[in-house]
């Protein structure tokens, strides 16, 4: 697991790598999970794994600051 993974276009909040999968997380507070997922796409956080044989999951996560809990999450494969 790596946090705040820098690239030339920004930084991914969290990338988790296993033998078979790569999980790219972007977290937002009081914003839609779709916005987080869109940032992964717009900033090209998955580009370094384009030739990687592992399956890549892009995960946008939204937290609700008022409820102090997970509000929503979306996954794009």
PDB file of C-alpha atoms in Angstrom:
ATOM      1  CA  UNK A   1       0.000   0.000   0.000  1.00  0.00           C
ATOM      2  CA  UNK A   2       1.231   3.477  -0.922  1.00  0.00           C
ATOM      3  CA  UNK A   3      -0.390   6.767   0.061  1.00  0.00           C
ATOM      4  CA  UNK A   4      -0.212  10.094  -1.774  1.00  0.00           C
ATOM      5  CA  UNK A   5       1.421   8.535  -4.851  1.00  0.00           C
ATOM      6  CA  UNK A   6       2.830  11.390  -6.945  1.00  0.00           C
ATOM      7  CA  UNK A   7       2.665  11.601 -10.719  1.00  0.00           C
ATOM      8  CA  UNK A   8       3.281  14.413 -13.174  1.00  0.00           C
ATOM      9  CA  UNK A   9      -0.456  15.250 -13.169  1.00  0.00           C
ATOM     10  CA  UNK A  10      -1.285  14.976  -9.466  1.00  0.00           C
ATOM     11  CA  UNK A  11      -1.273  12.395  -6.733  1.00  0.00           C
ATOM     12  CA  UNK A  12      -3.469   9.416  -6.027  1.00  0.00           C
ATOM     13  CA  UNK A  13      -4.662   9.184  -2.438  1.00  0.00           C
ATOM     14  CA  UNK A  14      -3.950   5.471  -2.098  1.00  0.00           C
ATOM     15  CA  UNK A  15      -2.740   2.609  -4.309  1.00  0.00           C
ATOM     16  CA  UNK A  16      -2.898  -0.967  -3.062  1.00  0.00           C
ATOM     17  CA  UNK A  17      -1.073  -3.651  -5.057  1.00  0.00           C
ATOM     18  CA  UNK A  18      -1.509  -7.401  -4.669  1.00  0.00           C
ATOM     19  CA  UNK A  19      -0.259 -10.272  -6.804  1.00  0.00           C
ATOM     20  CA  UNK A  20      -3.416 -10.218  -8.937  1.00  0.00           C
ATOM     21  CA  UNK A  21      -4.935  -6.758  -8.511  1.00  0.00           C
ATOM     22  CA  UNK A  22      -4.209  -3.035  -8.306  1.00  0.00           C
ATOM     23  CA  UNK A  23      -6.657  -0.823  -6.401  1.00  0.00           C
ATOM     24  CA  UNK A  24      -6.484   2.933  -6.975  1.00  0.00           C
ATOM     25  CA  UNK A  25      -8.414   4.981  -4.407  1.00  0.00           C
ATOM     26  CA  UNK A  26      -9.363   8.641  -4.486  1.00  0.00           C
ATOM     27  CA  UNK A  27     -11.090  10.044  -1.386  1.00  0.00           C
ATOM     28  CA  UNK A  28     -13.394  13.064  -1.174  1.00  0.00           C
ATOM     29  CA  UNK A  29     -15.097  14.690   1.801  1.00  0.00           C
ATOM     30  CA  UNK A  30     -18.600  16.098   1.257  1.00  0.00           C
ATOM     31  CA  UNK A  31     -18.273  15.647  -2.499  1.00  0.00           C
ATOM     32  CA  UNK A  32     -19.727  12.912  -4.727  1.00  0.00           C
ATOM     33  CA  UNK A  33     -17.850   9.646  -5.229  1.00  0.00           C
ATOM     34  CA  UNK A  34     -18.252  10.229  -8.971  1.00  0.00           C
ATOM     35  CA  UNK A  35     -16.025  13.302  -8.645  1.00  0.00           C
ATOM     36  CA  UNK A  36     -13.332  11.177  -7.023  1.00  0.00           C
ATOM     37  CA  UNK A  37     -13.631   8.546  -9.738  1.00  0.00           C
ATOM     38  CA  UNK A  38     -13.462  11.231 -12.426  1.00  0.00           C
ATOM     39  CA  UNK A  39     -10.252  12.588 -10.906  1.00  0.00           C
ATOM     40  CA  UNK A  40      -8.630   9.159 -11.244  1.00  0.00           C
ATOM     41  CA  UNK A  41      -9.532   9.212 -14.949  1.00  0.00           C
ATOM     42  CA  UNK A  42      -8.661  12.875 -15.593  1.00  0.00           C
ATOM     43  CA  UNK A  43      -5.283  12.701 -13.870  1.00  0.00           C
ATOM     44  CA  UNK A  44      -4.333   9.335 -15.391  1.00  0.00           C
ATOM     45  CA  UNK A  45      -3.536   7.641 -12.085  1.00  0.00           C
ATOM     46  CA  UNK A  46      -3.991   4.210 -13.718  1.00  0.00           C
ATOM     47  CA  UNK A  47      -1.616   4.953 -16.622  1.00  0.00           C
ATOM     48  CA  UNK A  48       1.465   3.422 -14.933  1.00  0.00           C
ATOM     49  CA  UNK A  49      -0.404   0.113 -14.814  1.00  0.00           C
ATOM     50  CA  UNK A  50      -1.520   0.042 -18.472  1.00  0.00           C
ATOM     51  CA  UNK A  51       0.915  -2.738 -19.393  1.00  0.00           C
ATOM     52  CA  UNK A  52       0.574  -4.492 -16.046  1.00  0.00           C
ATOM     53  CA  UNK A  53      -1.138  -7.903 -16.330  1.00  0.00           C
ATOM     54  CA  UNK A  54      -3.003  -7.370 -13.046  1.00  0.00           C
ATOM     55  CA  UNK A  55      -6.614  -6.214 -13.049  1.00  0.00           C
ATOM     56  CA  UNK A  56      -6.935  -2.539 -12.082  1.00  0.00           C
ATOM     57  CA  UNK A  57      -9.820  -1.255  -9.967  1.00  0.00           C
ATOM     58  CA  UNK A  58     -10.434   2.505  -9.768  1.00  0.00           C
ATOM     59  CA  UNK A  59     -12.376   3.371  -6.627  1.00  0.00           C
ATOM     60  CA  UNK A  60     -13.934   6.731  -5.816  1.00  0.00           C
ATOM     61  CA  UNK A  61     -14.896   7.186  -2.173  1.00  0.00           C
ATOM     62  CA  UNK A  62     -16.989   9.908  -0.544  1.00  0.00           C
ATOM     63  CA  UNK A  63     -17.078  10.631   3.197  1.00  0.00           C
ATOM     64  CA  UNK A  64     -19.787  12.626   4.974  1.00  0.00           C
ATOM     65  CA  UNK A  65     -18.162  14.994   7.478  1.00  0.00           C
ATOM     66  CA  UNK A  66     -21.418  15.633   9.337  1.00  0.00           C
ATOM     67  CA  UNK A  67     -22.173  11.943   9.902  1.00  0.00           C
ATOM     68  CA  UNK A  68     -18.456  11.117  10.133  1.00  0.00           C
ATOM     69  CA  UNK A  69     -18.926   8.054   7.961  1.00  0.00           C
ATOM     70  CA  UNK A  70     -18.632   6.613   4.503  1.00  0.00           C
ATOM     71  CA  UNK A  71     -21.287   8.161   2.285  1.00  0.00           C
ATOM     72  CA  UNK A  72     -20.761   6.503  -1.094  1.00  0.00           C
ATOM     73  CA  UNK A  73     -18.276   4.568  -3.183  1.00  0.00           C
ATOM     74  CA  UNK A  74     -18.039   3.705  -6.871  1.00  0.00           C
ATOM     75  CA  UNK A  75     -15.826   1.227  -8.694  1.00  0.00           C
ATOM     76  CA  UNK A  76     -14.669   1.342 -12.295  1.00  0.00           C
ATOM     77  CA  UNK A  77     -12.803  -1.639 -13.740  1.00  0.00           C
TER      78      UNK A  77
END
